[in-house]
């Protein structure tokens, strides 16, 4: 059994704050501060260029990839970290499209995160006027998986509502129609158990600064199924994905397997922080995390509905249908969230009216949830949000 009191003790959480926004940016692992400082002083400072070999910097993208792989059902040697998630979406969709050269349609849904749609559109525009991005409602995805589609690009857990797609069923349906799948695990990795291998997924991507707690700017990850990894062409063919980067060959030859999905120099300082976060994940079992997450989200929904009649549940009521977040609709949701943040309960707001709360068993417990609802119901029932200072929109909501 995962000891959640022990994992909670590994994080720095400001006094008096209840942090329900780990779905946007995870908190600081206490050990990361010393780990990063040590990396800077002992490795960068003392070793300089030799750190690439001596401190193993060059192997870190794959080492961290394997550690993340354990949480998402990926075989060792199938995940590598680097770049940002938007870049990895582009890379995965580009490689996936090349596997179906006769087809020109990428299918996605309106619940996808806009950056994924923007990246796909930008890519398709470069490929030519025949290529189209087809965006349907989430519940219509299955009906639109046809033999015309080259790539099905979906985010498993909807960033606003937490609604979850059935990865296994949709991947099976896709394969039956010759469609290649790209799954975005931004709100899945560290949030729910994922079984990429068992679902026979083709490509998957995700970020490490949300539920995985790698810190702001932590690198993304990409998975390629082992049956494809030796044959896919990496559209972003950078030197570190080359078979032999230090041969400085003028021609590109893709590296072995997942290594080819590397692009350029990895962010070594940021990877040091991420490795501290992964040390905490080593203490956790994803099925325990899921069970606890359901307990916390159920408690939150039950208490909010009992005490805040103005808030309307925007997430699926059945916990099996949602990820590790819960959203409520309220017309003045922005102001209400600002009022909540001013009282130390941190969630976030997504336009037009969604108040979003993330539940992260590694450092949030039932007492936190109960306390958060006491504060939320005070704000709602006494209209404490109705103040000019809570209505001023900031750049990041
Ligand atoms: C958070 C998120 C992103 C963000 O991409 P970055 O390149 O890391 O800024 C992209 N896609 C999804 C589905 C997300 O949830």
Coordinates of C-alpha atoms and ligand atoms in Angstrom, one line a residue:
X1 CA 0.0 0.0 0.0
X2 CA 1.2 3.5 -0.8
X3 CA 1.9 5.5 2.3
X4 CA 0.3 8.8 1.4
X5 CA 1.3 10.5 4.6
X6 CA 4.9 9.7 3.7
X7 CA 4.5 11.1 0.1
X8 CA 2.8 14.3 1.4
X9 CA 5.8 14.9 3.7
X10 CA 8.0 14.9 0.6
X11 CA 6.4 18.1 -0.8
X12 CA 6.9 21.7 0.1
X13 CA 3.4 23.1 0.6
X14 CA 3.0 26.7 1.8
X15 CA 1.5 27.1 5.3
X16 CA -2.2 27.6 5.2
X17 CA -2.6 26.7 1.6
X18 CA -4.8 23.9 0.2
X19 CA -3.4 23.3 -3.3
X20 CA -6.1 21.9 -5.6
X21 CA -4.2 22.9 -8.8
X22 CA -1.7 20.1 -9.2
X23 CA -3.4 19.4 -12.5
X24 CA -1.9 22.6 -13.8
X25 CA 1.4 22.8 -11.9
X26 CA 2.6 20.3 -9.3
X27 CA 4.2 21.5 -6.1
X28 CA 7.9 21.5 -5.2
X29 CA 9.4 18.2 -4.1
X30 CA 11.4 19.2 -1.0
X31 CA 14.4 17.2 -2.3
X32 CA 14.4 19.0 -5.6
X33 CA 15.9 22.2 -4.1
X34 CA 19.0 20.4 -2.9
X35 CA 19.2 18.2 -5.9
X36 CA 19.1 21.1 -8.3
X37 CA 21.6 23.0 -6.2
X38 CA 23.9 20.0 -6.1
X39 CA 23.6 19.5 -9.8
X40 CA 24.6 23.1 -10.4
X41 CA 27.5 23.2 -8.0
X42 CA 28.9 19.7 -8.3
X43 CA 28.0 18.8 -11.9
X44 CA 27.7 22.0 -14.0
X45 CA 30.1 23.9 -11.7
X46 CA 32.8 21.3 -11.3
X47 CA 32.5 19.0 -14.2
X48 CA 31.5 21.4 -17.0
X49 CA 31.5 19.7 -20.3
X50 CA 32.5 16.4 -18.8
X51 CA 29.2 16.2 -17.0
X52 CA 27.5 14.9 -20.2
X53 CA 29.4 11.6 -19.6
X54 CA 30.5 11.7 -15.9
X55 CA 27.2 12.8 -14.5
X56 CA 25.2 10.8 -17.1
X57 CA 23.4 13.9 -18.4
X58 CA 23.1 12.4 -21.9
X59 CA 21.3 9.3 -20.6
X60 CA 18.8 11.2 -18.5
X61 CA 16.1 11.6 -21.1
X62 CA 15.7 7.8 -21.4
X63 CA 16.2 7.1 -17.7
X64 CA 13.5 9.5 -16.8
X65 CA 11.4 8.2 -19.7
X66 CA 11.5 4.7 -18.2
X67 CA 10.6 6.0 -14.8
X68 CA 7.5 7.7 -16.2
X69 CA 6.9 4.6 -18.4
X70 CA 6.2 2.6 -15.2
X71 CA 3.2 4.9 -14.4
X72 CA 1.7 4.7 -17.9
X73 CA 2.0 1.0 -18.8
X74 CA 4.9 1.5 -21.2
X75 CA 7.6 -1.1 -21.7
X76 CA 11.2 -0.1 -20.7
X77 CA 12.9 1.7 -23.6
X78 CA 9.7 3.1 -25.1
X79 CA 9.5 6.6 -23.5
X80 CA 11.9 9.5 -23.8
X81 CA 11.7 13.1 -22.3
X82 CA 12.5 16.4 -24.0
X83 CA 11.0 19.6 -25.5
X84 CA 7.5 20.8 -24.6
X85 CA 4.3 18.9 -25.0
X86 CA 3.2 21.1 -27.9
X87 CA 6.4 20.1 -29.8
X88 CA 5.8 16.4 -28.9
X89 CA 2.3 16.5 -30.2
X90 CA 3.6 17.8 -33.5
X91 CA 6.3 15.2 -33.6
X92 CA 3.9 12.3 -32.9
X93 CA 1.2 13.4 -35.3
X94 CA 3.8 14.0 -38.1
X95 CA 5.3 10.5 -37.6
X96 CA 1.9 8.9 -37.4
X97 CA 0.7 10.6 -40.6
X98 CA 3.6 9.2 -42.5
X99 CA 2.5 5.7 -41.6
X100 CA -0.7 6.3 -43.7
X101 CA 0.5 8.1 -46.7
X102 CA -2.8 7.6 -48.7
X103 CA -4.9 9.2 -46.0
X104 CA -5.2 13.0 -45.3
X105 CA -7.5 13.3 -42.3
X106 CA -6.5 13.8 -38.6
X107 CA -9.5 13.3 -36.3
X108 CA -9.8 15.0 -33.0
X109 CA -12.5 16.4 -30.7
X110 CA -13.6 19.8 -29.3
X111 CA -12.6 18.7 -25.8
X112 CA -9.0 18.6 -26.8
X113 CA -6.6 21.2 -25.5
X114 CA -6.3 24.1 -28.0
X115 CA -2.5 23.8 -28.4
X116 CA -2.9 20.2 -29.7
X117 CA -5.4 21.4 -32.3
X118 CA -3.2 24.4 -33.2
X119 CA -0.1 22.2 -33.6
X120 CA -2.0 19.7 -35.8
X121 CA -3.4 22.5 -37.9
X122 CA 0.0 24.1 -38.4
X123 CA 1.5 20.7 -39.4
X124 CA -1.3 20.0 -41.9
X125 CA -0.9 23.4 -43.4
X126 CA 2.7 22.6 -44.2
X127 CA 1.8 19.3 -45.7
X128 CA -0.5 20.8 -48.2
X129 CA -4.1 21.7 -49.0
X130 CA -5.4 18.1 -49.1
X131 CA -4.8 17.6 -45.4
X132 CA -7.6 18.3 -43.0
X133 CA -8.1 18.4 -39.2
X134 CA -11.6 17.1 -38.4
X135 CA -12.8 18.2 -35.0
X136 CA -16.0 16.5 -33.7
X137 CA -17.8 16.5 -30.4
X138 CA -16.2 14.1 -27.9
X139 CA -19.2 11.8 -27.9
X140 CA -19.1 11.6 -31.7
X141 CA -15.5 10.5 -32.0
X142 CA -16.3 6.7 -32.4
X143 CA -18.8 7.4 -35.2
X144 CA -16.2 9.3 -37.1
X145 CA -13.4 6.8 -37.0
X146 CA -13.5 5.6 -40.6
X147 CA -11.1 4.3 -43.2
X148 CA -10.6 7.9 -44.4
X149 CA -8.9 8.9 -41.2
X150 CA -5.1 8.6 -40.9
X151 CA -4.6 9.6 -37.3
X152 CA -6.9 9.8 -34.3
X153 CA -5.4 12.5 -32.0
X154 CA -7.1 12.6 -28.6
X155 CA -6.4 13.8 -25.1
X156 CA -7.6 11.0 -22.8
X157 CA -8.8 13.2 -20.0
X158 CA -10.6 16.5 -20.9
X159 CA -8.7 19.4 -19.3
X160 CA -11.9 21.3 -18.5
X161 CA -14.4 18.7 -17.3
X162 CA -12.2 15.7 -16.5
X163 CA -14.3 13.5 -18.8
X164 CA -12.3 10.5 -19.9
X165 CA -12.2 8.7 -23.2
X166 CA -12.1 4.9 -23.3
X167 CA -8.5 4.5 -24.6
X168 CA -8.7 0.8 -25.1
X169 CA -12.0 0.7 -27.0
X170 CA -11.1 3.7 -29.2
X171 CA -7.7 2.3 -30.0
X172 CA -9.2 -1.0 -31.0
X173 CA -11.8 0.8 -33.2
X174 CA -9.1 2.9 -34.7
X175 CA -6.9 -0.1 -35.5
X176 CA -9.9 -2.0 -37.0
X177 CA -10.1 0.9 -39.4
X178 CA -6.4 1.2 -40.1
X179 CA -6.1 4.4 -38.1
X180 CA -3.0 5.3 -36.1
X181 CA -3.6 6.7 -32.6
X182 CA -1.9 9.6 -30.8
X183 CA -2.9 9.8 -27.1
X184 CA -2.2 12.9 -25.1
X185 CA -1.7 12.0 -21.4
X186 CA -1.3 15.5 -20.0
X187 CA -4.1 14.9 -17.5
X188 CA -3.6 11.2 -17.2
X189 CA 0.1 10.6 -16.3
X190 CA 0.2 10.5 -12.5
X191 CA -3.6 11.0 -12.4
X192 CA -5.1 7.7 -13.4
X193 CA -3.6 4.3 -14.2
X194 CA -2.8 4.1 -17.9
X195 CA -1.9 0.9 -19.8
X196 CA -0.4 2.0 -23.1
X197 CA 1.0 -1.5 -23.8
X198 CA -2.3 -3.3 -22.8
X199 CA -4.3 -0.8 -25.0
X200 CA -2.0 -1.4 -27.9
X201 CA -1.5 2.4 -28.2
X202 CA 0.7 3.6 -31.1
X203 CA 2.0 7.0 -29.9
X204 CA 1.5 8.9 -26.7
X205 CA 2.7 12.2 -25.3
X206 CA 2.4 14.1 -22.1
X207 CA 3.9 16.7 -19.8
X208 CA 5.7 16.3 -16.5
X209 CA 4.9 19.6 -14.8
X210 CA 1.2 18.8 -14.0
X211 CA 0.5 15.6 -12.0
X212 CA 4.1 14.4 -12.2
X213 CA 5.4 17.5 -10.3
X214 CA 8.5 18.1 -12.4
X215 CA 8.3 21.9 -12.0
X216 CA 7.5 24.8 -14.4
X217 CA 9.1 24.2 -17.7
X218 CA 9.9 20.5 -17.0
X219 CA 10.3 18.6 -20.3
X220 CA 7.5 16.6 -22.0
X221 CA 7.6 12.9 -22.8
X222 CA 6.8 10.8 -25.9
X223 CA 6.0 7.1 -26.2
X224 CA 6.2 5.1 -29.4
X225 CA 5.0 1.4 -29.4
X226 CA 8.0 -0.9 -29.8
X227 CA 6.4 -2.4 -32.9
X228 CA 6.7 1.0 -34.6
X229 CA 9.8 2.6 -33.0
X230 CA 12.3 1.1 -35.4
X231 CA 10.5 2.2 -38.5
X232 CA 8.9 5.6 -37.8
X233 CA 10.5 8.6 -39.3
X234 CA 11.0 11.4 -36.7
X235 CA 9.8 14.5 -38.5
X236 CA 11.8 16.7 -36.1
X237 CA 15.1 15.1 -37.0
X238 CA 17.5 16.8 -34.6
X239 CA 21.1 15.7 -34.0
X240 CA 20.4 14.0 -30.7
X241 CA 17.9 11.7 -32.4
X242 CA 20.7 10.7 -34.9
X243 CA 22.1 7.2 -34.7
X244 CA 25.5 8.6 -34.0
X245 CA 25.3 12.3 -33.0
X246 CA 29.0 12.7 -32.5
X247 CA 29.9 11.3 -35.9
X248 CA 28.7 14.7 -37.1
X249 CA 27.5 13.0 -40.3
X250 CA 26.0 15.4 -42.9
X251 CA 23.2 12.9 -43.5
X252 CA 20.5 12.1 -40.9
X253 CA 20.1 8.5 -39.8
X254 CA 17.5 7.9 -37.1
X255 CA 18.7 6.5 -33.8
X256 CA 17.7 3.1 -32.4
X257 CA 14.0 2.9 -31.3
X258 CA 12.7 5.7 -29.1
X259 CA 16.1 7.5 -29.1
X260 CA 15.2 8.8 -32.5
X261 CA 12.4 11.0 -30.9
X262 CA 15.0 13.1 -29.1
X263 CA 15.6 16.4 -30.9
X264 CA 18.3 18.7 -29.3
X265 CA 20.2 19.3 -26.1
X266 CA 18.1 18.2 -23.1
X267 CA 17.3 20.6 -20.2
X268 CA 19.6 19.1 -17.6
X269 CA 18.8 21.4 -14.6
X270 CA 15.1 20.8 -15.2
X271 CA 15.7 17.1 -15.4
X272 CA 17.4 17.2 -12.0
X273 CA 14.2 18.6 -10.5
X274 CA 12.1 16.0 -12.4
X275 CA 14.2 13.2 -11.0
X276 CA 13.4 14.3 -7.4
X277 CA 9.7 14.2 -8.4
X278 CA 10.1 10.7 -9.8
X279 CA 11.8 9.6 -6.5
X280 CA 8.4 10.3 -4.9
X281 CA 6.5 8.5 -7.6
X282 CA 8.7 5.5 -6.8
X283 CA 6.9 5.4 -3.4
X284 CA 3.5 5.2 -5.1
X285 CA 1.4 2.6 -6.8
X286 CA -1.0 3.9 -9.4
X287 CA -3.9 1.7 -8.4
X288 CA -3.7 3.1 -4.8
X289 CA -3.5 6.6 -6.3
X290 CA -6.6 6.0 -8.3
X291 CA -8.6 4.6 -5.3
X292 CA -7.6 7.6 -3.2
X293 CA -8.3 10.0 -6.0
X294 CA -11.8 8.7 -6.4
X295 CA -12.4 8.9 -2.6
X296 CA -11.3 12.6 -2.6
X297 CA -13.3 13.6 -5.7
X298 CA -16.4 11.8 -4.5
X299 CA -16.1 13.6 -1.1
X300 CA -15.6 16.9 -2.8
X301 CA -18.6 16.5 -5.2
X302 CA -20.9 15.3 -2.3
X303 CA -19.9 18.2 0.0
X304 CA -20.1 20.9 -2.6
X305 CA -23.5 19.8 -3.9
X306 CA -24.7 19.7 -0.3
X307 CA -23.5 23.2 0.6
X308 CA -23.2 25.2 -2.6
X309 CA -26.5 25.1 -4.6
X310 CA -25.3 27.7 -7.1
X311 CA -22.5 25.5 -8.4
X312 CA -23.4 23.0 -11.1
X313 CA -21.3 19.9 -11.6
X314 CA -19.5 20.0 -15.0
X315 CA -17.7 16.7 -14.6
X316 CA -19.1 13.3 -15.2
X317 CA -20.9 12.1 -12.0
X318 CA -19.6 8.6 -12.3
X319 CA -16.0 8.6 -11.0
X320 CA -15.2 5.8 -13.5
X321 CA -15.8 8.3 -16.3
X322 CA -13.6 11.1 -15.1
X323 CA -9.9 11.7 -14.3
X324 CA -8.5 13.2 -11.1
X325 CA -10.2 16.6 -11.4
X326 CA -13.6 18.0 -10.7
X327 CA -15.2 21.1 -12.3
X328 CA -18.2 23.2 -11.4
X329 CA -19.9 25.8 -13.5
X330 CA -20.8 29.2 -12.1
X331 CA -21.4 32.3 -14.2
X332 CA -19.2 34.3 -11.9
X333 CA -16.7 31.5 -11.6
X334 CA -13.7 33.7 -12.3
X335 CA -14.4 36.0 -9.4
X336 CA -15.4 33.1 -7.1
X337 CA -12.0 31.4 -7.9
X338 CA -10.1 34.6 -7.1
X339 CA -12.0 34.9 -3.8
X340 CA -11.1 31.3 -3.1
X341 CA -7.4 31.8 -3.9
X342 CA -7.4 34.9 -1.6
X343 CA -8.5 32.5 1.2
X344 CA -5.7 30.0 0.4
X345 CA -7.6 27.4 -1.6
X346 CA -6.0 27.2 -5.0
X347 CA -7.9 26.0 -8.0
X348 CA -8.2 27.6 -11.4
X349 CA -10.7 28.9 -13.9
X350 CA -11.2 28.0 -17.5
X351 CA -13.4 30.2 -19.7
X352 CA -16.3 30.7 -20.0
X353 CA -17.5 29.6 -16.5
X354 CA -15.5 26.6 -15.2
X355 CA -14.1 26.4 -11.7
X356 CA -11.6 23.6 -11.8
X357 CA -10.1 21.6 -8.9
X358 CA -7.4 19.0 -9.1
X359 CA -7.1 16.1 -6.6
X360 CA -3.7 14.7 -6.1
X361 CA -3.4 12.0 -3.4
X362 CA 0.4 12.3 -3.1
X363 CA -0.2 15.5 -1.1
X364 CA -3.9 16.2 -0.7
X365 CA -6.0 14.3 1.9
X366 CA -9.6 14.2 3.0
X367 CA -9.1 16.8 5.7
X368 CA -7.8 19.2 3.0
X369 CA -10.9 18.6 0.9
X370 CA -13.3 19.1 3.8
X371 CA -11.5 22.4 4.8
X372 CA -11.6 23.6 1.1
X373 CA -15.4 23.0 0.9
X374 CA -16.0 24.9 4.2
X375 CA -14.2 28.0 2.7
X376 CA -15.8 27.6 -0.7
X377 CA -19.3 27.4 0.8
X378 CA -18.6 30.5 2.9
X379 CA -17.6 32.4 -0.3
X380 CA -20.6 31.2 -2.2
X381 CA -23.3 31.5 0.4
X382 CA -22.2 34.9 1.6
X383 CA -21.4 36.2 -1.9
X384 CA -17.8 37.1 -0.8
X385 CA -16.8 36.8 -4.5
X386 CA -18.8 39.9 -5.4
X387 CA -16.0 42.5 -5.1
X388 CA -14.4 44.5 -7.8
X389 CA -10.9 43.2 -7.0
X390 CA -11.9 39.6 -7.7
X391 CA -13.2 40.5 -11.2
X392 CA -9.9 41.9 -12.7
X393 CA -8.7 39.3 -15.2
X394 CA -5.0 38.4 -15.0
X395 CA -2.8 37.0 -17.8
X396 CA -2.8 33.5 -16.5
X397 CA -6.2 32.3 -15.1
Ligands
LIG1 C1 -1.1 21.3 -20.5 C2 -1.4 20.8 -21.9 C3 -0.6 21.2 -23.0 C4 0.5 22.3 -22.8 O1 1.5 22.1 -23.7 P1 2.9 22.8 -23.4 O2 3.6 22.7 -24.7 O3 3.6 22.0 -22.3 O4 2.7 24.2 -23.0 C5 -0.8 20.7 -24.2 N1 -1.8 19.7 -24.4 C6 -2.6 19.4 -23.4 C7 -3.7 18.3 -23.6 C8 -2.4 19.9 -22.1 O5 -3.2 19.5 -21.1

